[in-house]
Coordinates of C-alpha atoms (C1' of nucleotides) in Angstrom, one line a residue:
Chain A
M104 CA -7.7 -32.8 -39.3
I105 CA -8.9 -29.3 -38.7
I106 CA -12.5 -28.2 -39.2
V107 CA -13.5 -24.6 -38.8
L108 CA -17.2 -24.0 -38.1
D109 CA -18.8 -20.7 -39.1
R110 CA -22.1 -19.3 -37.9
R111 CA -22.0 -15.9 -39.6
S112 CA -25.0 -16.7 -41.8
T113 CA -28.1 -18.6 -40.7
E114 CA -26.8 -21.5 -42.8
L115 CA -24.0 -23.0 -40.8
R116 CA -20.8 -23.7 -42.8
A117 CA -17.5 -25.6 -42.3
S118 CA -14.0 -25.4 -43.8
V119 CA -12.3 -28.8 -43.7
D120 CA -8.5 -28.7 -43.6
G121 CA -8.3 -25.3 -45.2
G122 CA -10.9 -25.9 -47.9
E123 CA -13.7 -23.6 -48.9
L124 CA -16.5 -22.9 -46.5
E125 CA -19.4 -25.3 -47.3
P126 CA -22.8 -25.6 -45.8
V127 CA -22.9 -28.3 -43.2
G128 CA -26.6 -29.2 -43.4
D129 CA -27.7 -30.8 -40.1
L130 CA -25.0 -29.7 -37.6
A131 CA -25.2 -32.7 -35.3
A132 CA -25.1 -35.2 -38.1
F133 CA -22.2 -33.4 -39.7
V134 CA -20.1 -33.3 -36.5
A135 CA -20.9 -36.9 -35.7
R136 CA -19.8 -38.0 -39.1
F137 CA -16.4 -36.2 -39.0
E138 CA -15.8 -36.8 -35.3
R139 CA -14.9 -40.5 -36.2
D140 CA -11.6 -39.1 -37.5
R141 CA -11.0 -37.1 -34.3
P142 CA -10.5 -33.7 -35.9
R143 CA -9.9 -30.5 -33.9
W144 CA -13.0 -28.5 -34.2
V145 CA -12.4 -24.8 -34.4
W146 CA -15.3 -22.5 -33.4
D147 CA -15.8 -19.0 -32.1
D148 CA -17.4 -20.0 -28.8
T149 CA -17.8 -23.4 -27.3
S150 CA -20.8 -22.2 -25.2
W151 CA -22.7 -21.5 -28.4
W152 CA -21.8 -24.7 -30.4
Y153 CA -21.4 -27.4 -27.9
P154 CA -24.6 -27.5 -25.8
Q155 CA -26.7 -28.1 -28.9
L156 CA -24.4 -30.9 -30.0
L157 CA -24.6 -32.5 -26.5
A158 CA -28.4 -32.2 -26.6
A159 CA -28.3 -34.2 -29.8
R160 CA -26.0 -36.7 -28.1
V161 CA -22.9 -35.7 -30.1
R162 CA -19.7 -35.4 -28.2
V163 CA -16.4 -34.1 -29.5
D164 CA -12.9 -34.9 -28.4
R165 CA -10.9 -31.7 -29.2
C166 CA -11.5 -28.1 -30.1
F167 CA -10.1 -24.6 -30.3
D168 CA -12.3 -22.0 -28.7
L169 CA -11.2 -19.0 -30.7
R170 CA -12.6 -16.4 -28.2
L171 CA -10.8 -18.0 -25.2
C172 CA -7.6 -18.5 -27.2
H173 CA -7.7 -14.9 -28.6
S174 CA -7.8 -13.4 -25.1
I175 CA -4.7 -15.5 -24.1
L176 CA -2.8 -14.6 -27.2
R177 CA -3.8 -10.9 -27.0
L178 CA -2.0 -10.6 -23.6
S179 CA 0.7 -13.2 -23.6
E180 CA 4.3 -12.1 -23.5
L181 CA 5.1 -15.2 -25.6
T182 CA 3.1 -13.8 -28.5
A183 CA 3.7 -10.1 -27.8
G184 CA 5.0 -9.1 -31.2
S185 CA 2.3 -10.8 -33.2
Q186 CA -0.2 -9.1 -35.5
L187 CA -3.0 -10.5 -33.3
A188 CA -1.5 -8.9 -30.2
T189 CA -0.8 -5.6 -31.8
A190 CA -4.1 -5.2 -33.7
P191 CA -6.8 -2.8 -32.4
I192 CA -9.3 -4.2 -30.0
G193 CA -12.0 -6.0 -31.9
P194 CA -15.0 -8.3 -31.6
W195 CA -12.8 -11.2 -30.5
D196 CA -11.8 -9.2 -27.4
R197 CA -15.4 -9.1 -26.1
P198 CA -16.1 -11.3 -23.1
A199 CA -19.0 -13.0 -25.0
L200 CA -19.9 -13.0 -28.6
E201 CA -23.2 -11.8 -29.9
P202 CA -26.0 -14.3 -30.6
R203 CA -26.7 -15.8 -34.0
P204 CA -28.3 -13.3 -36.4
R205 CA -32.0 -14.0 -36.8
D206 CA -34.3 -14.0 -39.8
D207 CA -36.9 -12.0 -37.9
A208 CA -36.9 -8.5 -39.3
L209 CA -38.1 -6.8 -36.1
F210 CA -35.4 -8.5 -34.1
E211 CA -32.8 -7.3 -36.6
L212 CA -34.1 -3.8 -36.3
D213 CA -33.5 -4.0 -32.5
D214 CA -30.2 -5.6 -33.2
A215 CA -29.1 -3.1 -35.8
D216 CA -26.1 -1.8 -33.9
A217 CA -24.8 -5.3 -32.9
E218 CA -21.5 -5.9 -34.5
P219 CA -21.4 -8.7 -37.1
L220 CA -19.8 -11.9 -36.1
P221 CA -16.1 -12.1 -37.1
D222 CA -14.6 -14.5 -39.6
P223 CA -13.4 -17.6 -37.8
V224 CA -11.2 -18.9 -40.6
A225 CA -9.2 -15.7 -40.7
E226 CA -9.0 -15.6 -36.9
F227 CA -7.8 -19.1 -36.8
Q228 CA -5.0 -18.3 -39.3
A229 CA -4.0 -15.3 -37.3
Q230 CA -3.9 -17.4 -34.1
R231 CA -1.7 -20.0 -35.8
A232 CA 0.6 -17.3 -37.0
A233 CA 0.9 -15.9 -33.6
V234 CA 1.7 -19.3 -32.1
A235 CA 4.2 -20.1 -34.8
A236 CA 6.1 -16.9 -34.3
S237 CA 6.1 -17.4 -30.5
S238 CA 9.4 -17.8 -28.6
E239 CA 7.8 -20.8 -27.0
P240 CA 5.2 -22.3 -29.3
G241 CA 5.0 -25.5 -27.4
R242 CA 4.0 -23.9 -24.1
I243 CA 1.4 -21.5 -25.6
D244 CA -0.1 -24.2 -27.8
R245 CA -0.5 -26.5 -24.8
L246 CA -2.2 -23.6 -23.0
L247 CA -4.7 -23.1 -25.9
A248 CA -5.4 -26.8 -26.1
V249 CA -6.2 -27.2 -22.4
E250 CA -8.1 -23.9 -22.2
S251 CA -10.3 -25.2 -25.0
A252 CA -10.6 -28.7 -23.4
G253 CA -11.8 -26.8 -20.3
A254 CA -14.6 -25.2 -22.3
L255 CA -15.7 -28.6 -23.5
I256 CA -15.6 -29.9 -20.0
A257 CA -17.6 -27.0 -18.6
A258 CA -20.4 -27.6 -21.2
E259 CA -20.3 -31.3 -20.5
M260 CA -20.6 -30.8 -16.7
Q261 CA -23.5 -28.5 -17.2
Y262 CA -25.2 -31.1 -19.5
A263 CA -24.6 -33.9 -17.0
G264 CA -25.3 -31.9 -13.8
L265 CA -24.3 -32.5 -10.3
P266 CA -26.5 -35.1 -8.7
W267 CA -28.5 -33.2 -6.1
R268 CA -31.1 -34.6 -3.6
A269 CA -33.7 -31.9 -3.0
R270 CA -35.1 -33.8 -0.1
E271 CA -31.7 -34.1 1.6
H272 CA -31.2 -30.4 1.0
D273 CA -34.5 -29.6 2.6
E274 CA -33.7 -31.8 5.6
I275 CA -30.4 -30.0 6.1
L276 CA -32.1 -26.6 6.0
T277 CA -34.8 -27.8 8.3
R278 CA -32.3 -29.2 10.8
I279 CA -30.3 -25.9 10.8
L280 CA -33.0 -23.3 10.3
G281 CA -36.2 -24.9 11.1
P282 CA -39.0 -26.0 8.7
R283 CA -39.6 -23.9 5.6
P284 CA -41.7 -20.9 6.6
R285 CA -44.4 -19.1 4.5
A286 CA -43.1 -16.6 2.1
G287 CA -41.7 -13.5 3.8
E288 CA -41.3 -15.1 7.2
R289 CA -38.2 -16.3 8.9
P290 CA -37.7 -19.9 9.7
A291 CA -38.3 -20.8 13.4
R292 CA -34.7 -21.2 14.5
L293 CA -33.6 -18.0 12.7
A294 CA -36.5 -16.1 14.3
A295 CA -35.6 -17.5 17.7
V296 CA -32.0 -16.4 17.5
L297 CA -33.1 -13.0 16.2
E298 CA -35.3 -12.5 19.3
R299 CA -32.2 -13.2 21.5
V300 CA -30.3 -10.5 19.5
R301 CA -33.1 -8.0 19.9
A302 CA -33.4 -8.7 23.6
A303 CA -29.7 -8.4 24.2
I304 CA -29.6 -4.8 22.9
D305 CA -33.2 -4.0 23.8
V306 CA -34.3 -3.1 20.2
P307 CA -37.5 -5.1 19.6
D308 CA -37.9 -4.1 16.0
L309 CA -34.3 -4.4 14.9
N310 CA -33.7 -5.2 11.3
P311 CA -30.5 -7.3 11.5
D312 CA -30.1 -7.4 7.8
S313 CA -29.3 -3.7 7.5
P314 CA -25.7 -3.2 8.3
V315 CA -26.3 0.6 8.8
E316 CA -29.1 0.1 11.3
L317 CA -27.4 -2.8 13.1
L318 CA -24.2 -0.8 13.5
K319 CA -26.1 2.2 14.9
H320 CA -27.8 0.0 17.5
L321 CA -24.6 -1.9 18.4
R322 CA -22.9 1.4 19.1
N323 CA -25.9 2.7 21.1
A324 CA -25.5 -0.5 23.2
G325 CA -22.0 0.5 24.0
L326 CA -20.0 -1.7 21.6
A327 CA -17.0 0.1 20.2
V328 CA -17.2 -1.3 16.6
A329 CA -16.7 0.3 13.2
S330 CA -18.4 -2.4 11.2
T331 CA -20.7 -5.3 11.8
S332 CA -18.5 -7.9 10.3
Q333 CA -17.8 -11.1 12.2
W334 CA -14.0 -10.6 12.3
E335 CA -14.6 -7.5 14.3
L336 CA -17.4 -8.8 16.5
A337 CA -15.8 -12.1 17.3
D338 CA -13.4 -10.7 20.0
I339 CA -16.0 -8.5 21.8
E340 CA -17.5 -9.6 25.2
H341 CA -21.2 -8.8 25.1
P342 CA -24.4 -10.8 25.4
V343 CA -25.4 -9.8 21.8
I344 CA -22.3 -11.3 20.2
E345 CA -23.1 -15.0 20.4
P346 CA -26.7 -14.8 19.1
L347 CA -25.7 -12.2 16.5
L348 CA -22.9 -14.3 15.0
E349 CA -25.3 -17.3 15.0
Y350 CA -28.0 -15.2 13.3
K351 CA -25.5 -14.1 10.5
K352 CA -24.5 -17.7 9.9
L353 CA -28.1 -18.9 9.6
A354 CA -29.2 -15.9 7.6
R355 CA -26.4 -16.4 5.1
L356 CA -27.3 -20.1 4.6
L357 CA -31.0 -19.1 4.1
S358 CA -30.3 -16.4 1.6
A359 CA -27.5 -17.9 -0.4
N360 CA -28.4 -21.6 -0.5
G361 CA -31.9 -21.9 1.0
W362 CA -35.2 -23.1 -0.5
T363 CA -35.2 -20.3 -3.1
W364 CA -31.8 -21.4 -4.4
L365 CA -33.0 -25.0 -4.4
E366 CA -36.0 -24.1 -6.5
T367 CA -34.0 -21.9 -8.9
W368 CA -31.0 -24.1 -9.5
V369 CA -32.0 -27.7 -9.0
A370 CA -34.2 -29.6 -11.4
D371 CA -34.7 -33.3 -12.1
G372 CA -32.2 -34.2 -9.4
R373 CA -29.4 -32.2 -10.9
F374 CA -27.7 -28.9 -10.1
R375 CA -26.5 -27.4 -13.4
P376 CA -24.2 -24.5 -12.7
D377 CA -23.1 -22.1 -15.5
Y378 CA -19.3 -22.3 -15.5
V379 CA -17.4 -19.6 -17.2
P380 CA -14.0 -20.9 -18.4
G381 CA -11.4 -18.2 -18.4
G382 CA -13.8 -16.0 -16.4
V383 CA -11.0 -14.9 -14.0
V384 CA -8.0 -12.8 -15.1
T385 CA -5.7 -15.5 -13.8
G386 CA -7.3 -18.2 -16.0
R387 CA -9.4 -19.7 -13.2
W388 CA -13.0 -20.5 -14.0
A389 CA -15.8 -18.3 -12.8
T390 CA -19.5 -19.1 -12.6
S391 CA -22.5 -17.0 -13.5
G392 CA -25.6 -18.0 -11.6
G393 CA -25.9 -20.7 -9.0
G394 CA -22.6 -20.0 -7.2
A395 CA -21.1 -23.4 -7.8
L396 CA -17.6 -22.2 -6.8
Q397 CA -18.9 -21.1 -3.4
L398 CA -21.0 -24.1 -2.5
P399 CA -20.8 -24.0 1.3
K400 CA -19.6 -27.1 3.1
Q401 CA -22.9 -27.1 5.1
I402 CA -25.0 -28.3 2.2
R403 CA -22.6 -30.6 0.4
G404 CA -24.5 -33.5 2.0
A405 CA -27.2 -32.9 -0.6
V406 CA -24.9 -34.1 -3.3
V407 CA -25.7 -37.8 -3.4
A408 CA -24.7 -40.3 -6.1
D409 CA -27.5 -42.0 -8.0
P410 CA -28.5 -45.5 -6.8
G411 CA -25.8 -48.0 -7.7
W412 CA -23.4 -45.1 -8.5
S413 CA -20.6 -43.5 -6.5
L414 CA -18.9 -40.1 -6.3
V415 CA -15.1 -40.0 -6.6
V416 CA -14.0 -36.8 -4.9
A417 CA -10.4 -35.7 -5.4
D418 CA -8.5 -32.7 -4.4
A419 CA -4.9 -31.7 -5.0
A420 CA -3.0 -31.4 -1.8
Q421 CA -1.4 -28.0 -1.2
L422 CA -1.6 -27.3 -4.9
E423 CA -0.4 -23.7 -4.9
P424 CA 2.8 -24.0 -2.9
R425 CA 3.7 -27.1 -4.9
I426 CA 3.2 -25.1 -8.1
L427 CA 5.4 -22.4 -6.7
A428 CA 8.1 -24.9 -5.7
A429 CA 8.1 -26.3 -9.2
L430 CA 8.0 -22.9 -10.9
A431 CA 11.0 -21.8 -8.9
G432 CA 12.8 -25.1 -9.1
D433 CA 13.1 -24.9 -5.3
R434 CA 14.5 -28.3 -4.4
A435 CA 14.3 -27.7 -0.7
M436 CA 10.6 -27.0 -0.9
M437 CA 10.0 -30.0 -3.2
T438 CA 11.8 -32.1 -0.6
A439 CA 9.4 -30.7 2.1
G440 CA 6.5 -31.9 0.0
A441 CA 7.9 -35.2 -1.1
A442 CA 6.6 -37.2 1.8
G443 CA 3.0 -36.1 1.5
D444 CA 1.8 -33.1 3.5
L445 CA 3.9 -30.1 2.3
Y446 CA 3.2 -28.0 5.4
A447 CA 4.2 -30.9 7.7
G448 CA 7.3 -31.2 5.7
I449 CA 8.2 -27.5 6.3
V450 CA 7.7 -28.2 10.0
A451 CA 9.9 -31.3 9.8
S452 CA 12.7 -29.3 8.2
G453 CA 12.8 -27.1 11.3
T454 CA 11.8 -23.9 9.5
V455 CA 8.7 -23.3 11.7
E456 CA 7.2 -24.9 14.7
T457 CA 3.6 -25.8 13.6
R458 CA 1.7 -26.8 10.5
D459 CA -0.5 -23.8 10.9
Q460 CA 2.5 -21.5 10.9
A461 CA 3.8 -23.2 7.7
K462 CA 0.4 -22.7 6.0
V463 CA -0.2 -19.1 7.1
G464 CA 3.4 -18.2 6.2
M465 CA 3.1 -19.7 2.7
L466 CA -0.3 -18.2 2.0
G467 CA 1.0 -14.8 3.1
A468 CA 4.0 -15.2 0.8
M469 CA 1.7 -16.0 -2.1
Y470 CA -0.8 -13.3 -1.3
G471 CA 1.6 -10.6 -0.3
G472 CA 0.7 -10.5 3.4
T473 CA 3.0 -8.4 5.5
T474 CA 1.2 -8.0 8.8
G475 CA 0.5 -10.4 11.7
E476 CA 1.9 -13.9 12.0
S477 CA 2.4 -14.5 8.3
G478 CA 4.7 -11.4 8.2
R479 CA 6.7 -12.7 11.2
I480 CA 7.1 -16.1 9.6
L481 CA 8.1 -14.9 6.1
P482 CA 11.8 -14.2 6.8
R483 CA 12.3 -17.8 8.0
L484 CA 10.6 -19.2 4.9
A485 CA 12.7 -16.9 2.8
R486 CA 15.9 -18.3 4.4
A487 CA 14.8 -21.9 4.0
Y488 CA 13.3 -21.5 0.5
P489 CA 15.1 -18.6 -1.2
R490 CA 14.2 -19.7 -4.7
A491 CA 10.4 -20.1 -4.1
I492 CA 10.1 -16.9 -2.0
G493 CA 12.4 -15.1 -4.4
L494 CA 10.1 -16.0 -7.3
V495 CA 7.0 -14.4 -5.8
E496 CA 9.0 -11.4 -4.5
E497 CA 10.3 -10.8 -8.1
A498 CA 6.8 -11.1 -9.5
A499 CA 5.7 -8.5 -7.0
R500 CA 8.5 -6.2 -8.0
A501 CA 7.7 -6.6 -11.7
G502 CA 4.1 -5.6 -11.0
E503 CA 5.2 -2.6 -9.0
R504 CA 7.3 -1.5 -12.0
G505 CA 4.2 -1.9 -14.2
E506 CA 5.5 -4.9 -16.0
K507 CA 3.7 -8.1 -16.9
V508 CA 4.2 -11.5 -15.4
T509 CA 3.5 -14.8 -17.1
T510 CA 2.4 -18.2 -15.9
R511 CA 4.1 -21.5 -16.7
L512 CA 2.2 -22.1 -19.9
G513 CA 2.2 -18.5 -21.0
R514 CA -0.8 -16.6 -19.7
S515 CA 0.3 -13.1 -18.9
S516 CA -1.2 -10.5 -16.6
P517 CA -2.9 -7.5 -18.1
P518 CA -1.1 -4.2 -18.0
P519 CA -2.1 -1.8 -15.2
S520 CA -4.7 0.8 -16.0
E521 CA -3.9 4.2 -17.5
A522 CA -4.9 5.8 -14.2
W523 CA -2.3 3.6 -12.4
R524 CA 0.4 4.7 -14.8
E525 CA -0.5 8.3 -14.4
A526 CA -0.4 8.0 -10.7
Q527 CA 3.1 6.5 -10.9
A528 CA 4.2 9.3 -13.3
D529 CA 2.8 12.0 -11.1
A530 CA 4.7 10.6 -8.1
S531 CA 8.0 10.6 -9.9
G532 CA 7.7 14.2 -11.1
E533 CA 9.6 17.1 -9.5
S534 CA 6.5 18.7 -8.1
A535 CA 5.0 15.5 -6.7
T536 CA 3.2 16.1 -3.4
E537 CA 3.8 13.8 -0.5
A538 CA 0.2 12.6 -0.8
A539 CA 0.6 11.8 -4.5
T540 CA 3.7 9.8 -3.8
K541 CA 2.1 7.9 -1.0
R542 CA -0.9 7.1 -3.1
A543 CA 1.2 6.0 -6.0
R544 CA 3.3 3.8 -3.7
S545 CA 0.2 2.2 -2.3
Q546 CA -1.2 1.5 -5.7
A547 CA 2.1 0.1 -6.9
R548 CA 2.2 -2.3 -3.9
S549 CA -1.4 -3.3 -4.6
W550 CA -0.6 -4.1 -8.2
G551 CA 2.5 -6.0 -7.0
R552 CA 0.3 -8.2 -4.8
F553 CA -1.8 -8.9 -7.8
T554 CA 1.1 -10.0 -10.1
R555 CA 2.7 -11.9 -7.2
N556 CA -0.5 -14.0 -6.9
F557 CA -1.1 -14.1 -10.6
V558 CA 1.9 -16.3 -11.4
V559 CA 1.0 -18.9 -8.8
Q560 CA -2.8 -18.8 -9.1
G561 CA -2.6 -18.8 -12.9
S562 CA -0.1 -21.6 -13.1
A563 CA -2.2 -23.6 -10.6
A564 CA -5.2 -23.0 -12.8
E565 CA -3.3 -24.4 -15.8
W566 CA -2.4 -27.5 -13.8
A567 CA -6.0 -28.0 -12.9
L568 CA -7.0 -27.7 -16.6
C569 CA -4.4 -30.3 -17.6
W570 CA -5.6 -32.5 -14.7
M571 CA -9.2 -32.3 -15.9
A572 CA -8.4 -32.8 -19.5
S573 CA -6.4 -35.9 -18.7
I574 CA -9.2 -37.2 -16.5
R575 CA -11.6 -36.6 -19.3
A576 CA -9.5 -38.6 -21.7
R577 CA -9.0 -41.5 -19.3
L578 CA -12.7 -41.6 -18.5
R579 CA -13.5 -41.8 -22.2
E580 CA -11.3 -44.9 -22.5
L581 CA -13.1 -46.3 -19.5
A582 CA -16.5 -45.7 -21.1
D583 CA -15.6 -47.9 -24.0
G584 CA -18.0 -46.3 -26.4
A585 CA -20.9 -45.7 -24.0
W586 CA -22.5 -42.2 -24.0
F587 CA -20.5 -40.3 -21.4
T588 CA -23.2 -39.7 -18.8
D589 CA -24.0 -43.5 -18.8
S590 CA -20.4 -44.1 -17.6
A591 CA -18.0 -42.3 -15.3
H592 CA -18.0 -38.5 -16.0
L593 CA -16.9 -35.3 -14.4
V594 CA -19.7 -33.4 -12.6
F595 CA -18.0 -30.8 -10.5
F596 CA -14.9 -28.6 -10.4
L597 CA -13.6 -26.3 -7.7
H598 CA -10.2 -24.9 -8.5
D599 CA -8.1 -27.8 -7.1
E600 CA -10.9 -30.3 -6.6
I601 CA -13.0 -32.5 -8.9
V602 CA -16.0 -34.8 -8.5
V603 CA -16.6 -37.8 -10.8
H604 CA -20.0 -39.5 -10.8
C605 CA -19.6 -43.1 -11.8
P606 CA -21.2 -46.6 -11.6
A607 CA -20.0 -48.0 -8.2
G608 CA -18.1 -50.7 -10.0
Q609 CA -15.9 -48.2 -11.8
A610 CA -14.9 -46.2 -8.7
E611 CA -11.5 -47.8 -8.2
S612 CA -10.6 -47.4 -11.8
V613 CA -11.7 -43.8 -11.7
A614 CA -9.7 -43.2 -8.5
A615 CA -6.6 -44.6 -10.3
A616 CA -7.3 -42.4 -13.4
V617 CA -7.6 -39.3 -11.2
R618 CA -4.2 -40.0 -9.6
E619 CA -2.5 -40.8 -12.9
S620 CA -4.0 -37.6 -14.4
A621 CA -2.4 -35.6 -11.6
E622 CA 1.0 -37.0 -12.4
E623 CA 0.4 -36.3 -16.1
A624 CA -0.7 -32.7 -15.3
G625 CA 2.6 -32.2 -13.6
R626 CA 4.5 -33.5 -16.6
L627 CA 2.5 -31.4 -19.0
L628 CA 3.5 -28.3 -17.0
F629 CA 7.0 -29.1 -15.8
G630 CA 8.2 -32.0 -17.9
S631 CA 10.3 -34.4 -15.9
W632 CA 10.9 -32.0 -13.1
P633 CA 10.5 -34.0 -9.9
E634 CA 7.8 -32.0 -8.1
R635 CA 4.9 -34.4 -7.3
F636 CA 1.2 -33.4 -7.2
P637 CA -0.4 -35.9 -4.8
V638 CA -4.2 -36.0 -4.7
T639 CA -6.4 -37.2 -1.9
V640 CA -9.2 -39.4 -3.3
A641 CA -12.4 -40.4 -1.5
I642 CA -15.0 -42.8 -2.9
V643 CA -18.3 -41.8 -1.3
D644 CA -22.1 -41.8 -1.8
N645 CA -22.4 -38.3 -0.5
Y646 CA -20.1 -35.3 -1.1
G647 CA -20.5 -34.2 2.5
Q648 CA -18.7 -37.4 3.5
A649 CA -15.5 -36.4 1.6
K650 CA -12.8 -35.1 3.9
Chain B
dG16 C1' -40.1 -0.2 -11.6
dT17 C1' -34.6 -0.8 -12.9
dA18 C1' -29.5 0.0 -12.3
dC19 C1' -26.0 0.5 -9.5
dT20 C1' -23.0 0.5 -5.1
dG21 C1' -21.3 -1.0 -0.6
dG22 C1' -21.3 -4.3 3.2
dG23 C1' -20.9 -8.7 4.2
dC24 C1' -19.6 -13.6 3.6
dC25 C1' -19.1 -18.0 1.0
dA26 C1' -15.5 -20.7 -1.9
dC27 C1' -10.5 -21.6 -3.3
Chain C
dA4 C1' -10.3 -1.0 12.1
dA5 C1' -8.1 -3.7 8.2
dA6 C1' -5.1 -6.7 5.7
dC7 C1' -3.6 -10.3 2.3
dG8 C1' -4.8 -12.8 -3.8
dT9 C1' -9.0 -14.4 -7.2
dG10 C1' -14.1 -14.4 -7.5
dG11 C1' -20.0 -14.5 -7.0
dC12 C1' -24.2 -13.6 -4.7
dC13 C1' -27.6 -11.5 -1.5
dC14 C1' -29.3 -7.6 0.8
dA15 C1' -30.1 -2.8 1.9
dG16 C1' -30.0 1.6 0.3
dT17 C1' -29.9 5.2 -3.2
dA18 C1' -30.3 7.4 -7.9
dC19 C1' -33.0 7.6 -11.7

DNA sequence: GTACTGGGCCAC
DNA sequence: AAACGTGGCCCAGTAC
């Protein structure tokens, strides 16, 4: 069953299985009634519809998020010839849709130039047509389904929140920075280390938070530095270095995740980040506000399970190189990963000497690194794993030619900008200057690094979506009809890592579900292909205790 | 006052 | 004195 929901008028309407649009009356009651038949809900934007349903304690199993699906179909090479992909840019291509029209006349006056919301029924039909005409409808349809499932999960995680102990957070800050000071003052330990910085270069009123000022005084003190970043300072011998690096560390914690952050983002014992599914070109999630995807390890100790509950923390081991091995069908690399630690397996094969070399080399291959140790190791990896390394090299060459690349399930990279194309065209002309050629070459390489990484990062993001969707389905079975936050539920996601909050008695079942879901995600992407996706699972009270 | 940019650094 | 992918957020500094 398919139900398209429409919010173009203040009276919400629905089309059931292709029927006429009819008023729904009370939305939550309507959805709850039809949800018993497990329809696929089709709506313009999950972040508009779903939070209000959750607030009314109505959960849905499946949806199509038309805006997210549109942006995939618009760019995908698998639907390149479709009407949807060739139509002019329209309202479905906007990053976020406009809010619901209001009755309020004044508001409408203000809002007069806002574009009307588009027709979801017509858009759904256009999307189905694009999928049906695709060279690989199964892949793209799976991508649309898991992308949409991700949108449901993001809304559910925000509703549930990550359990957060403000007192524990305060204790961590106090231990590292000193007690919370009055507004505008530095905490004691931060102030003390700043005095050591000022003394070391004899500048009593130094403002260490101004890079320009700091750089000037460091150079006056005789340090041959071009910036104040830690990678440059770390190697220098001078009494100011140690306290300065310490100051930067503490100041970062204070400004990014200090007491102000705590007051802004934690309420009622929960941190509720605003996840943005599909917010990154590669298909990764982004966040807006709260910085959930940059939660520093230092403060993860403030994430504490409720009394009688546990946290199941799981992360996929060496996800990206495993994805690459599977994408490329590189048996040798799969063999390296079969026993557990992929990097250790590369060492065991005799390709490199240390685990760190294996890791640096693989990351360099996937990011396009050419200098330093990763550059030196790459040729050895290329000999041992010609298919895997060949795949990322080919993705880079395609990008340098201005072509698209596509992930496992069918998300394609955007085309390079018009300026990029012009630069390439200028460089190939007869009258091209040496500078123009050099600039074009540099831009081409840069775009090649982007497409090189896109294939791996984007396919890994698809794996993670499949993993989460599968976990969500298994946890629903485990809940046995209970409201989802009263049973095991997802509370956190970090690219290749998830956290489930669950009654302690469920923890072992959840751990099993998480492992089974990782296997299922591998099958959803690669069928019966033998690459394995092992996950490390920890059952803890406190996120800081995991790994 | 707000809007924007660059430096810097956190995560993967 | 950066390179080597994807981001967000804070701060200082500047333009308006």
